[in-house]
Structure formats: structure tokens, C-alpha cells
CSV table of C-alpha atoms and ligand atoms in Angstrom, one decimal:
chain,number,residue,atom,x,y,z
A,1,UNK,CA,11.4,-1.2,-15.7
A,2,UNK,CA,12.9,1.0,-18.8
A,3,UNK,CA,11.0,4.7,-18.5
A,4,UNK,CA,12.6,7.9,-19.5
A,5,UNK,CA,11.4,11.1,-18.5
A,6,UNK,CA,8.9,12.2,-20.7
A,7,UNK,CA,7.6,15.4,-21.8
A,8,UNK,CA,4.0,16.9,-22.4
A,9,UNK,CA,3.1,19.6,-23.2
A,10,UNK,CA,-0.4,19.6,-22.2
A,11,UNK,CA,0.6,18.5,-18.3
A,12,UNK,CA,-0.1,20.6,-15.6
A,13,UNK,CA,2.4,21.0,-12.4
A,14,UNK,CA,1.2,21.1,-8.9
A,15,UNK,CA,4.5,21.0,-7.9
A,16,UNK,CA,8.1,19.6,-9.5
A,17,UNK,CA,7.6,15.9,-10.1
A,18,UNK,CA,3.8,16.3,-9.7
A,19,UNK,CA,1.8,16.2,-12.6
A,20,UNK,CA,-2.1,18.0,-12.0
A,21,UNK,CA,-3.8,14.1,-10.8
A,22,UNK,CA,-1.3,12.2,-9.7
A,23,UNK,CA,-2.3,13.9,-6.3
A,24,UNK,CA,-4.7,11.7,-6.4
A,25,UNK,CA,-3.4,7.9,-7.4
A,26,UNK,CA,-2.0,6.2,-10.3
A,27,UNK,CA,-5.1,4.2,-11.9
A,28,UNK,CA,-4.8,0.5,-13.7
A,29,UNK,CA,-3.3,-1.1,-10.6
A,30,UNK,CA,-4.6,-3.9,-8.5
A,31,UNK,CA,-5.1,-1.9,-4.5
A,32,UNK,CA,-5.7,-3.9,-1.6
A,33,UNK,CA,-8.7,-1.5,-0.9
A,34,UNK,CA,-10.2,-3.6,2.5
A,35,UNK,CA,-9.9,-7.0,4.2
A,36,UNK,CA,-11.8,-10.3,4.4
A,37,UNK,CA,-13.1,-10.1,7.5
A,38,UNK,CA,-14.5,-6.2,7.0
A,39,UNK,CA,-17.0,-7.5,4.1
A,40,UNK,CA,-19.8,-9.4,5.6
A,41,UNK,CA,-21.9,-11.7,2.6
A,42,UNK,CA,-25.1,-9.7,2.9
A,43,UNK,CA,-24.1,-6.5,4.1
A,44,UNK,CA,-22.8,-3.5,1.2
A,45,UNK,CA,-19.8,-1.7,2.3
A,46,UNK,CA,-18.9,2.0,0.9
A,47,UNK,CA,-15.4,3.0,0.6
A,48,UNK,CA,-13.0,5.5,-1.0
A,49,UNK,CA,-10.1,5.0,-3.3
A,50,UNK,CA,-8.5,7.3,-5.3
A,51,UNK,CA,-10.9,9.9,-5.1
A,52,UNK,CA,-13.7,7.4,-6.4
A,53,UNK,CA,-16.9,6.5,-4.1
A,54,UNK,CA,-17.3,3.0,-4.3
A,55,UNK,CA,-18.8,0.1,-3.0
A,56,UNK,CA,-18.6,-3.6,-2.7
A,57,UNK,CA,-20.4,-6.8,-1.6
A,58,UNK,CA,-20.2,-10.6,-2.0
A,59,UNK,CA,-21.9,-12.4,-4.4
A,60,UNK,CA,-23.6,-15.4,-4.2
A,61,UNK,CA,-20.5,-17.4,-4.1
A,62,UNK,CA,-19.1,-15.2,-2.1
A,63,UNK,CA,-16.3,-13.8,-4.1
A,64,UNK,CA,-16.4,-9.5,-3.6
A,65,UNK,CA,-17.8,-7.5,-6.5
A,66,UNK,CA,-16.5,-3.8,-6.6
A,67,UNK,CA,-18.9,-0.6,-8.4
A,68,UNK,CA,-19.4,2.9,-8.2
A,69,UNK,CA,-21.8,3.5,-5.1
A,70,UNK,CA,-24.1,6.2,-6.9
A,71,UNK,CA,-27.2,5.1,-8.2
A,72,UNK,CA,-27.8,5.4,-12.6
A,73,UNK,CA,-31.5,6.6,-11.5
A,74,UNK,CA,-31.5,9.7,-8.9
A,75,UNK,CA,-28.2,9.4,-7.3
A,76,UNK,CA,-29.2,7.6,-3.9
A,77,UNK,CA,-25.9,5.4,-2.0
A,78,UNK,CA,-26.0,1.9,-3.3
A,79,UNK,CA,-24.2,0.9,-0.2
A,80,UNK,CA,-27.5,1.8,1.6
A,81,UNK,CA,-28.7,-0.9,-0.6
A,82,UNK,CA,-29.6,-4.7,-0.1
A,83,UNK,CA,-27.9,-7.8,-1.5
A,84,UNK,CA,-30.2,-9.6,-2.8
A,85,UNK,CA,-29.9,-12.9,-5.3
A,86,UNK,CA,-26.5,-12.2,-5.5
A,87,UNK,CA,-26.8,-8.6,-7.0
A,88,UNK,CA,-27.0,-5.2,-5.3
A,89,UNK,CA,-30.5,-3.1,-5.5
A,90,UNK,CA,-30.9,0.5,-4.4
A,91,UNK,CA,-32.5,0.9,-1.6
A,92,UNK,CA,-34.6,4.0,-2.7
A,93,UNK,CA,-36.0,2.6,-5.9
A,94,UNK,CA,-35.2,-0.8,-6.4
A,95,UNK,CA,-32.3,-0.6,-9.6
A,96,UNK,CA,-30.6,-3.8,-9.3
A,97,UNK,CA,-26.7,-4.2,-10.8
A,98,UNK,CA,-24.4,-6.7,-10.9
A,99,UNK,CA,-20.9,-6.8,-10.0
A,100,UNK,CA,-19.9,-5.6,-13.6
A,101,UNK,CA,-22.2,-2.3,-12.4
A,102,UNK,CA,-25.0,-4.0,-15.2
A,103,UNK,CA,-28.5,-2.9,-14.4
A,104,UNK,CA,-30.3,-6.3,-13.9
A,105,UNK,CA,-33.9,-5.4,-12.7
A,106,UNK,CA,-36.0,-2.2,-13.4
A,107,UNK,CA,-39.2,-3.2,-11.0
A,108,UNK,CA,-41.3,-1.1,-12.8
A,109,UNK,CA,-40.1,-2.4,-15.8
A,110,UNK,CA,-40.3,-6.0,-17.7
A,111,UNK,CA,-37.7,-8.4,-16.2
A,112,UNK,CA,-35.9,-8.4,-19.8
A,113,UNK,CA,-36.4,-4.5,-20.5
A,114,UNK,CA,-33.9,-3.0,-22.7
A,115,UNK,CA,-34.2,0.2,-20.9
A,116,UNK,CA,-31.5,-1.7,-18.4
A,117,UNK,CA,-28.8,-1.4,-20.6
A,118,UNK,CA,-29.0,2.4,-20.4
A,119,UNK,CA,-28.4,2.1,-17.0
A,120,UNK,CA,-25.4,0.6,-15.9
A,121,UNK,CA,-22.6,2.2,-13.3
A,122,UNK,CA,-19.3,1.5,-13.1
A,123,UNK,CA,-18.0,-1.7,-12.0
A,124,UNK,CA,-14.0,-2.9,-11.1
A,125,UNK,CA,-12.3,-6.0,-11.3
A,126,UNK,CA,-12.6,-7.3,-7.8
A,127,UNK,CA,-11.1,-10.6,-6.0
A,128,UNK,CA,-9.7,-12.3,-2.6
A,129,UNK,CA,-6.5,-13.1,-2.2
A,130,UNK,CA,-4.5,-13.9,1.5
A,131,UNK,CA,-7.3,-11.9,3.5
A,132,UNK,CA,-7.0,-9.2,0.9
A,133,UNK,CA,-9.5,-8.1,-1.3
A,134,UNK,CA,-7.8,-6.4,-4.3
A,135,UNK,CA,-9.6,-4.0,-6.7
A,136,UNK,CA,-8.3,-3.0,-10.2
A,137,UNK,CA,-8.9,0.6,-10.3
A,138,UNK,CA,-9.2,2.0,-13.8
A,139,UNK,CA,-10.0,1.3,-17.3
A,140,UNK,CA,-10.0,-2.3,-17.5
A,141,UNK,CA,-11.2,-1.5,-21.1
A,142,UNK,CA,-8.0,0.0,-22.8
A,143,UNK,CA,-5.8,-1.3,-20.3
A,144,UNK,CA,-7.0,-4.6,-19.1
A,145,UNK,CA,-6.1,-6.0,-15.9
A,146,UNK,CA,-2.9,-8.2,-15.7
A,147,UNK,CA,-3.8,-11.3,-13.6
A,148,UNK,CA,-3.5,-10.3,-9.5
A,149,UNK,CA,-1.3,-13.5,-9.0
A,150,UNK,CA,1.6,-11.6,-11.2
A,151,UNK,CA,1.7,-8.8,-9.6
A,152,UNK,CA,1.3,-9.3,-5.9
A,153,UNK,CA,4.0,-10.4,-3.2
A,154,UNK,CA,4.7,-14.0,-3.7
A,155,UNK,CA,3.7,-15.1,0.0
A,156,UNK,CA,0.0,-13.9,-0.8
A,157,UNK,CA,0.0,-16.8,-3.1
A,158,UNK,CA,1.4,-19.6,-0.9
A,159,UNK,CA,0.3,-20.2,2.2
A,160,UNK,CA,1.8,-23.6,3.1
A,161,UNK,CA,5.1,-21.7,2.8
A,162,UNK,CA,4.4,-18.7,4.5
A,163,UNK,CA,2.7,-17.2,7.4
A,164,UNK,CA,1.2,-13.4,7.1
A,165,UNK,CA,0.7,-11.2,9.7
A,166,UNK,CA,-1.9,-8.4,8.7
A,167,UNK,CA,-2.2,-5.4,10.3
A,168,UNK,CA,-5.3,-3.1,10.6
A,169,UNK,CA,-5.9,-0.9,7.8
A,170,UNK,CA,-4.8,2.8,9.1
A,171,UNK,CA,-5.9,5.9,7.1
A,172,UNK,CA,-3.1,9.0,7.5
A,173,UNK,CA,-4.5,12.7,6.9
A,174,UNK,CA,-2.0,13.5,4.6
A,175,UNK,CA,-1.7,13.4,0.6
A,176,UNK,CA,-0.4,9.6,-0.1
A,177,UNK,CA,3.0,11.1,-1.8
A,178,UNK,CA,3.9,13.2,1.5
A,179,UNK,CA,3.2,9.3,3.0
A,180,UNK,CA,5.5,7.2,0.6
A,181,UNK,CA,8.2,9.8,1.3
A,182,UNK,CA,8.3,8.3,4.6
A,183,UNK,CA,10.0,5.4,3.8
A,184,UNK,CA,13.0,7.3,3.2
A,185,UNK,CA,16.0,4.8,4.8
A,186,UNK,CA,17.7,7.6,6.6
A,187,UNK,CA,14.7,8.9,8.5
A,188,UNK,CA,15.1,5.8,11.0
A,189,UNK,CA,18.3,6.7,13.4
A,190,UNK,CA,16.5,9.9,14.5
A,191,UNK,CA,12.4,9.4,14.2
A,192,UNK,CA,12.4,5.8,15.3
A,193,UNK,CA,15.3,5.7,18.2
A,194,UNK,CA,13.4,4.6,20.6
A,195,UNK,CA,10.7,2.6,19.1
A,196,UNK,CA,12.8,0.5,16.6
A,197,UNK,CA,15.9,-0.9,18.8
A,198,UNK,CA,18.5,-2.9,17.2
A,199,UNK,CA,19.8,-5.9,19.5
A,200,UNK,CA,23.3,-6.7,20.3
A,201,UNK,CA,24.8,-9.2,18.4
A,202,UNK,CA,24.2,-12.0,21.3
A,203,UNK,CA,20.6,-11.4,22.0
A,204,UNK,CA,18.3,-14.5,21.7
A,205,UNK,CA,15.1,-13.2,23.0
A,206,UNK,CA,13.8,-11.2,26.1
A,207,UNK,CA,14.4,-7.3,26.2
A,208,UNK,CA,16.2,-6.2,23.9
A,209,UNK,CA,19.9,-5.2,25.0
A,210,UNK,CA,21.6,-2.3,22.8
A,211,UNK,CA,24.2,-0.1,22.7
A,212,UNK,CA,23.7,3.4,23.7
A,213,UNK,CA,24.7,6.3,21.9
A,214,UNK,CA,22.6,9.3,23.6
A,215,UNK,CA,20.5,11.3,21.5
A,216,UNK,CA,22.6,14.4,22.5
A,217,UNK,CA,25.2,13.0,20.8
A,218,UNK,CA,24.1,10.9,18.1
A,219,UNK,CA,25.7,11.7,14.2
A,220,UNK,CA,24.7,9.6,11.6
A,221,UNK,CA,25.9,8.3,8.4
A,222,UNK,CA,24.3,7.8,5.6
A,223,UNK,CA,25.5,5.2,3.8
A,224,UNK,CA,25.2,3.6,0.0
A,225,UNK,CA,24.1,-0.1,0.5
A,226,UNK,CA,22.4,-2.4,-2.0
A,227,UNK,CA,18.9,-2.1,-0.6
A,228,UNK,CA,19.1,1.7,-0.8
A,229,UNK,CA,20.6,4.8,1.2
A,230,UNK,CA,20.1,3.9,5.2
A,231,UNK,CA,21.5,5.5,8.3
A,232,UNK,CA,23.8,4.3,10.5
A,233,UNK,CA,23.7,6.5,14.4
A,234,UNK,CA,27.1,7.2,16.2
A,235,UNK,CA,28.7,9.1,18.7
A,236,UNK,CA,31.1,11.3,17.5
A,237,UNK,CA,33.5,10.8,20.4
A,238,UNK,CA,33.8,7.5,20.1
A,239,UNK,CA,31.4,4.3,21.4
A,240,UNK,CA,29.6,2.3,19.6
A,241,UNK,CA,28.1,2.5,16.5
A,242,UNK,CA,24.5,1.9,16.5
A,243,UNK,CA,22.6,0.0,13.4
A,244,UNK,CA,19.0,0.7,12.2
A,245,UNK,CA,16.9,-0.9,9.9
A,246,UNK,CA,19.0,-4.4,9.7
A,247,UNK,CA,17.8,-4.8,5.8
A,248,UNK,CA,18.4,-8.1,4.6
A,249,UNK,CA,21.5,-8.6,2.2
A,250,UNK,CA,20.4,-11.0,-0.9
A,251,UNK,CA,17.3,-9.5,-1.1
A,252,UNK,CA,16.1,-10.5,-4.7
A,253,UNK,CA,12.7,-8.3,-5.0
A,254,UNK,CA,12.1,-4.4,-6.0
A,255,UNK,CA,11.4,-2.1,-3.0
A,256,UNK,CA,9.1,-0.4,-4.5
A,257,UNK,CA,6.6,-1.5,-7.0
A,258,UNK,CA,4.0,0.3,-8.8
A,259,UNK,CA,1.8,1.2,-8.0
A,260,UNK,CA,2.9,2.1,-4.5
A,261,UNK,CA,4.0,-1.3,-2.7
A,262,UNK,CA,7.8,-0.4,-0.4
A,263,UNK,CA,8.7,-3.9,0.2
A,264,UNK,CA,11.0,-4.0,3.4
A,265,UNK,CA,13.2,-7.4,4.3
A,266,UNK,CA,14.4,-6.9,7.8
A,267,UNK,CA,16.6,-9.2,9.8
A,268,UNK,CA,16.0,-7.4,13.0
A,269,UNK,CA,18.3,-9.3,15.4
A,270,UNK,CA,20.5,-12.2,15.8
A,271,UNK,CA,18.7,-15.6,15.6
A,272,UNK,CA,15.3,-14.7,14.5
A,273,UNK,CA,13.4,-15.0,11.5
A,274,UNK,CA,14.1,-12.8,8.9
A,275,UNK,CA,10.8,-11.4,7.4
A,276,UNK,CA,9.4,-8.7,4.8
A,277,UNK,CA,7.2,-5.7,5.5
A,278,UNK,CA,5.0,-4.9,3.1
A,279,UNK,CA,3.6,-1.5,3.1
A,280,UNK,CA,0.5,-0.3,0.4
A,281,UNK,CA,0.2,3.6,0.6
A,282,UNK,CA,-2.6,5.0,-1.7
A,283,UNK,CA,-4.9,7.8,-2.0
A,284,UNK,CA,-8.5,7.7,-0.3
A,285,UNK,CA,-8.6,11.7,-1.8
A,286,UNK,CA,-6.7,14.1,-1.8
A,287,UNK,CA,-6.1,14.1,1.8
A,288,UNK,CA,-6.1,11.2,3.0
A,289,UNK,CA,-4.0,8.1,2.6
A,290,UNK,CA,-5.4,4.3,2.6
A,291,UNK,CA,-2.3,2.2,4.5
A,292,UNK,CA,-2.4,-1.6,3.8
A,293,UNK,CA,0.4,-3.0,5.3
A,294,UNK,CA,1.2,-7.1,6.6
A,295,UNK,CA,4.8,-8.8,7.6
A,296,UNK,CA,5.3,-11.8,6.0
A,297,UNK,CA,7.7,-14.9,7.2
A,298,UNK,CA,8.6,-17.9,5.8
A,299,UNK,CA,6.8,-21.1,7.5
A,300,UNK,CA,5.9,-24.6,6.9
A,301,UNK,CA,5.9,-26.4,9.6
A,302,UNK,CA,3.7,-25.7,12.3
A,303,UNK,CA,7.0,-25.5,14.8
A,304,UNK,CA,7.9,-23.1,12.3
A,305,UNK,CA,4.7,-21.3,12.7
A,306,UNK,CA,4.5,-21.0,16.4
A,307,UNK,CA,8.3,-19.8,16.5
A,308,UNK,CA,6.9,-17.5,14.1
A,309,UNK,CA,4.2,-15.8,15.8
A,310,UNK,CA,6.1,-15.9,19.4
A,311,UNK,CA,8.6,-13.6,17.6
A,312,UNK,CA,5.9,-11.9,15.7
A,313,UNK,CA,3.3,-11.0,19.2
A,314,UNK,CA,6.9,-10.1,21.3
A,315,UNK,CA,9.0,-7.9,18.7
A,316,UNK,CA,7.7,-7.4,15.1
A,317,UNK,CA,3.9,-6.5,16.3
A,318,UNK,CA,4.3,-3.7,18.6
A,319,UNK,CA,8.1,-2.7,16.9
A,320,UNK,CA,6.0,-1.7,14.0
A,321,UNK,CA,2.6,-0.4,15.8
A,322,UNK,CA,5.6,2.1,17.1
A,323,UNK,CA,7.1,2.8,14.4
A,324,UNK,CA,3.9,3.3,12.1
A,325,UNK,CA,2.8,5.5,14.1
A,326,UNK,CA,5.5,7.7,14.5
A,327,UNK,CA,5.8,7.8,10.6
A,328,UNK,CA,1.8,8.4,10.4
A,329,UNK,CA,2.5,11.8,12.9
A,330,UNK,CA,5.6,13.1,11.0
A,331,UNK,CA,3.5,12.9,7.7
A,332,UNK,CA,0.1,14.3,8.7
A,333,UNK,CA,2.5,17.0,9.7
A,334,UNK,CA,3.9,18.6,6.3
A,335,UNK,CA,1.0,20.2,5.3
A,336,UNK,CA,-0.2,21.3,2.1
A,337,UNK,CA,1.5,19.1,-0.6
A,338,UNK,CA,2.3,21.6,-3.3
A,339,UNK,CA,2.8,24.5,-0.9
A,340,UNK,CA,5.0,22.4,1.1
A,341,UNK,CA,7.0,20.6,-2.2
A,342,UNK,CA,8.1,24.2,-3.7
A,343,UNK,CA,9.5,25.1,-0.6
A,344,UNK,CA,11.4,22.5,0.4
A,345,UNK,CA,15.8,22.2,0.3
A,346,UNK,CA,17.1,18.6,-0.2
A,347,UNK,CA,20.1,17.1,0.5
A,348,UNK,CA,22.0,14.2,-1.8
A,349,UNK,CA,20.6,11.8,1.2
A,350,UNK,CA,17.5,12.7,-0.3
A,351,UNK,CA,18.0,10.8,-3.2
A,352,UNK,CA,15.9,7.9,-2.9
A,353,UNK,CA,13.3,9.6,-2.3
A,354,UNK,CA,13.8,11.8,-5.5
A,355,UNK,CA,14.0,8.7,-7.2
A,356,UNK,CA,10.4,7.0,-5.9
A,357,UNK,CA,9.0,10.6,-6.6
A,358,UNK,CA,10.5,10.5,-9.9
A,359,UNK,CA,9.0,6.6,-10.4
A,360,UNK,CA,5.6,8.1,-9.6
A,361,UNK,CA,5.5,10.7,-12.0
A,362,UNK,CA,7.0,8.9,-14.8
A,363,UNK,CA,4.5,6.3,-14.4
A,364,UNK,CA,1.5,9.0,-14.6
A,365,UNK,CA,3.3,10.6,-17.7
A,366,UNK,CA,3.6,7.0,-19.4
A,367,UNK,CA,0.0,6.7,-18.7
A,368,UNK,CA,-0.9,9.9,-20.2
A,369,UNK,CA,0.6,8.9,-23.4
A,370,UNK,CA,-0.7,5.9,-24.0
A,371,UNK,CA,1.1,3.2,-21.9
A,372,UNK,CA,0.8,1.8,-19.0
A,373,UNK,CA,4.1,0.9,-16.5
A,374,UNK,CA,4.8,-2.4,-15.0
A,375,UNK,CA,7.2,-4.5,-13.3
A,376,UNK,CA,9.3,-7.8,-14.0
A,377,UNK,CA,7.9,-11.3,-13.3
A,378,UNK,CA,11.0,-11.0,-10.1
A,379,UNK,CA,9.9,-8.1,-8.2
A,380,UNK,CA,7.4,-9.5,-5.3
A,381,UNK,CA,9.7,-12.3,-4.7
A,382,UNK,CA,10.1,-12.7,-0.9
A,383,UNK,CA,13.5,-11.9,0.1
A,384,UNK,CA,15.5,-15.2,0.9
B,1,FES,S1,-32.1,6.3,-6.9
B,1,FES,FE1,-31.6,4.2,-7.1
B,1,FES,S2,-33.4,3.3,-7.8
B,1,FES,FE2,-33.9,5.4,-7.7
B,2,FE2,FE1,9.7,5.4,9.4
């Protein structure tokens, strides 16, 4: 992805490598925004993403429909609404829309009334995919939609090869910038000590046996590796050095894509599975951040699978419940993003992050002049 730091002169700051509505989201990107299972055909469901109140519901065949959840006439909810013939009417009134947001019934009006096409709210691109329902958030208009199966992780699309573990969506008080600065690769050796354990080289299952540095006297390294900066714990005095993170050498995708997918291949011990994590971090508001996340493995065989899901219900599950929620605590902890940006002192470790936070703002900037950021046909490859 070619992008040069641009300038404009017409850009606000709220803080170095914030422009003035980033804070709230890059727009024109597909967002996992729920999951299959939380829209029931029949029943309207309201959400928030990126500062926009919307709402969606299924159809008649099913598939999820995505629109602004204010009604054209007086403002009431449409997700208070009822699905009926396929379409969403207000509950106060009676407006009925489609899942483009086109008014389809005035009751007081004639069935064909032209007065409906005055009427219209905003609709989004909207479709299923793996137990995900995505949501093109934007202006499909000037910068139309690219198709979801190009620009989401490969094992989405192929589940005879794959098995996918998704996690519950999680929602962190803090601005989603202050969360993607949490996957840092450094952070790991000190915030997830305990929670993410690193095996000896001749474990095969059980508890996990590692080597001990104590916290007391734990040093770390950062290192330059091919998958990023990372940390690497040791004691000072000698003993043994302690890994983190395990990421996966050959790993052919991006780590990050746009609009805010960290892709993470782990191999997290000896004779397991190696797997990807997949983490989606994007603005409700202001506030609050919308965290999408699933591990993904590869599987065809239903030996395969089972093997899969032992290792996945044992380690990976509560490994990362653990780990998440030790990242969710340190981020809900910074505080004010711009207050907390201007006053902070980095260090050269810092540099990936510097470089994701540069990633972001370049693509708001390219989108404030007219074009819109994307990625090579290569980057949501699974890893090997
Ligand atoms: S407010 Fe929706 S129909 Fe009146
Ligand atoms: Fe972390």
C-alpha cells in the first residue's frame, strides 16, 4: 500500500497523527458490526458504529439489511419498529423502508405515492459472511463498496478448510486508537506474564511447563523480527530466556489492514496447531470501542477438527479471554485521547505503533482528498 504523508491545510489536529474525525472511525470499509446469532429474523436490532445510530434486520430471505435507526417523519427509533413483508415500519406512524433506507409505504398515503421518495433514510451495504455480519460504512456512492470476499481474511471464505472460533463481541471504554495501540509486540513480556505462558520446547499437552524468570528480575529485549518489534523476557543474571508471543515465521499476510484488522499468527507451543488471531477494533463513538475478534485454524478433516477444538477449549480460549482482558483494563486506563497523546514520551520500541498510527491517519488524509486506501489481493491470506 504506497501512501505518503500528506498535507492539508484545512485539517484540524486533536492531537499529532490525529486529524479532527478520525477519533471517530475511518468510513468506506466493510466492519463486522454484530453476529449471526444476535439478529433474530423478525426482531430489529439498534446498534452503534462509528458514531452513527443504526439498525438492522433480516429480510425476507433472510439476508441482514443495515439503515440509519431515525425515522424521515418525526424522529421515533426504527429499531422499536416491526419487520413486516420483509421491510422495516416505524412503530409510531407506520413509514415503511427498505433495506436501501427507501420509504415503501406512507399508510395515509396511496401505495404508489410519490411523496415516498422524499422520504428515504440512510441505508448500508449489508451481508453474512462466517457468522459475521459485515456493514459497509460510508458513501457507497463516491466510493463504492469493493466486494466483502476481497477484503476479508481468507478462512471467512472457506470453511471446508478452516475452522473459526468466534469470540463474544466486547465493547472497551476507551477511544478505538488508545485500543489498537494495544497490540504493540513488546507490551506482552510484562502485561501478559502470567496469563500468556510460553511452553517448554517438550510440552505436548497438560499444564503448561515454563521456565521461570521472576518478575523481580525480568529485563526484556526488544527485538527486530519479520512480523514486527516483540519482546523477549530475561534474567539479567543469567537463566533462561523466556519467549512471548511465538509469531509464526512464513507468515505471508499484512498485520494490519485497513481499516483496523491486527492479524496475529501464533504458534504457541511445540506440537499444536498453529492458528491466526484476528482482532477488529473500531469506534462505537468517541468513547467506546466495538472488539470483533475470532482464532482461526486450518481443518478439513473432522479428526482435524476435534484436535482443533481440544486445543482450542484447553489453551487458545481461556489464553486469550486472559489476555483480552488484561489489554481491555490497560486501555480503558489512558484517559482522555488527545490530553493523554500530547503528553506522552516514546521510546524507538514504540515504533510500530508510530507506524499503525501513522497508517491511520494517512488513510483519513487520503480520504480527505479524494481517495480512498486499500490493500493488496495478499494481505488476509492465513498464515501457512
Ligand atoms: S415517526 Fe416514524 S412514522 Fe412517524
Ligand atoms: Fe496485549
Amino acid at each position: 500500500m504506497a501512501m505518503t504523508h500528506q498535507q492539508h491545510d484545512d485539517v484540524q489536529y486533536l492531537a499529532r497523527h490525529i486529524p479532527k474525525g478520525l477519533e471517530l472511525g475511518l468510513r468506506n470499509y466493510w466492519y463486522p458490526v454484530l453476529q449471526s446469532e444476535d439478529l433474530v429474523a423478525g426482531q430489529p436490532l439498534g446498534f452503534r458504529a462509528l458514531g452513527e445510530t443504526l439498525v438492522a434486520w433480516r429480510g425476507r430471505d433472510g439476508a441482514p439489511n443495515v439503515v440509519f435507526d431515525r425515522c424521515s417523519h418525526r424522529a421515533a427509533k426504527l429499531s422499536l419498529g416491526r419487520v413486516l413483508a420483509g421491510d422495516l415500519q416505524c412503530a409510531l406512524h407506520g413509514l415503511r423502508f427498505n433495506g436501501r433506507g427507501e420509504c415503501t409505504l406512507i399508510p395515509w398515503e396511496d401505495e404508489d405515492s410519490p411523496l415516498r421518495n422524499n422520504v428515504g433514510v440512510t441505508g448500508y451495504p449489508a451481508r453474512e459472511i462466517g457468522g459475521w455480519i459485515y456493514a459497509y460504512i460510508g458513501d457507497p456512492q463516491v466510493y463504492p463498496p469493493p466486494p466483502l470476499e476481497d477484503v476479508i481474511p481468507e478462512e471467512l471464505l472457506k470453511p471446508d478448510e478452516f475452522i473459526v472460533f468466534r469470540h463474544p463481541i466486547d465493547v472497551w471504554k476507551c477511544n478505538w486508537l488508545q485500543a489498537l495501540d494495544g497490540s504493540d509486540g513488546f507490551h506482552a513480556v510484562m502485561l501478559h506474564s502470567e496469563s500468556q505462558p510460553v511452553a517448554k520446547k517438550d510440552w505436548h499437552g497438560g499444564a503448561v511447563e515454563r521456565p521461570a524468570v521472576k518478575q523481580e528480575d525480568r529485563r526484556m529485549k526488544v527485538l527486530d523480527t519479520p512480523q514486527g518489534l516483540r519482546g523477549v523476557a530475561y534474567d539479567p543474571a543469567g537463566g533462561d530466556q523466556l519467549h512471548h508471543g511465538h509469531f509464526l515465521h512464513g507468515w505471508k499476510g499484512e498485520r494490519w489492514t485497513l481499516p483496523c484488522l491486527f492479524s496475529l499468527p501464533l504458534a504457541p507451543a511445540p506440537n499444536v496447531p498453529p492458528y491466526v488471531a484476528r482482532l477488529y477494533q473500531f469506534p462505537i463513538d468517541a468513547t467506546h470501542t466495538q472488539c470483533s475478534r475470532w482464532v482461526a485454524m486450518r481443518a478439513s478433516t473432522d479428526a482435524e477438527r476435534d484436535r482443533c477444538r481440544h486445543f482450542y477449549e484447553e489453551i487458545i480460549g481461556p489464553r486469550q479471554r486472559k489476555v483480552m482482558s488484561e489489554d481491555k483494563v490497560m486501555s480503558e486506563s489512558i484517559g482522555d485521547l488527545a490530553e493523554t497523546r500530547n503528553a506522552e514520551h516514546l521510546f524507538a520500541a514504540d515504533r510500530d505503533v508510530v507506524t499503525v498510527r501513522r497508517m491511520m491517519a494517512d488513510a483519513w488524509l487520503a480520504q480527505h482528498g479524494g481517495s480512498r486506501p486499500t490493500h493488496g489481493p495478499d494481505a488476509m491470506a492465513f498464515p501457512v
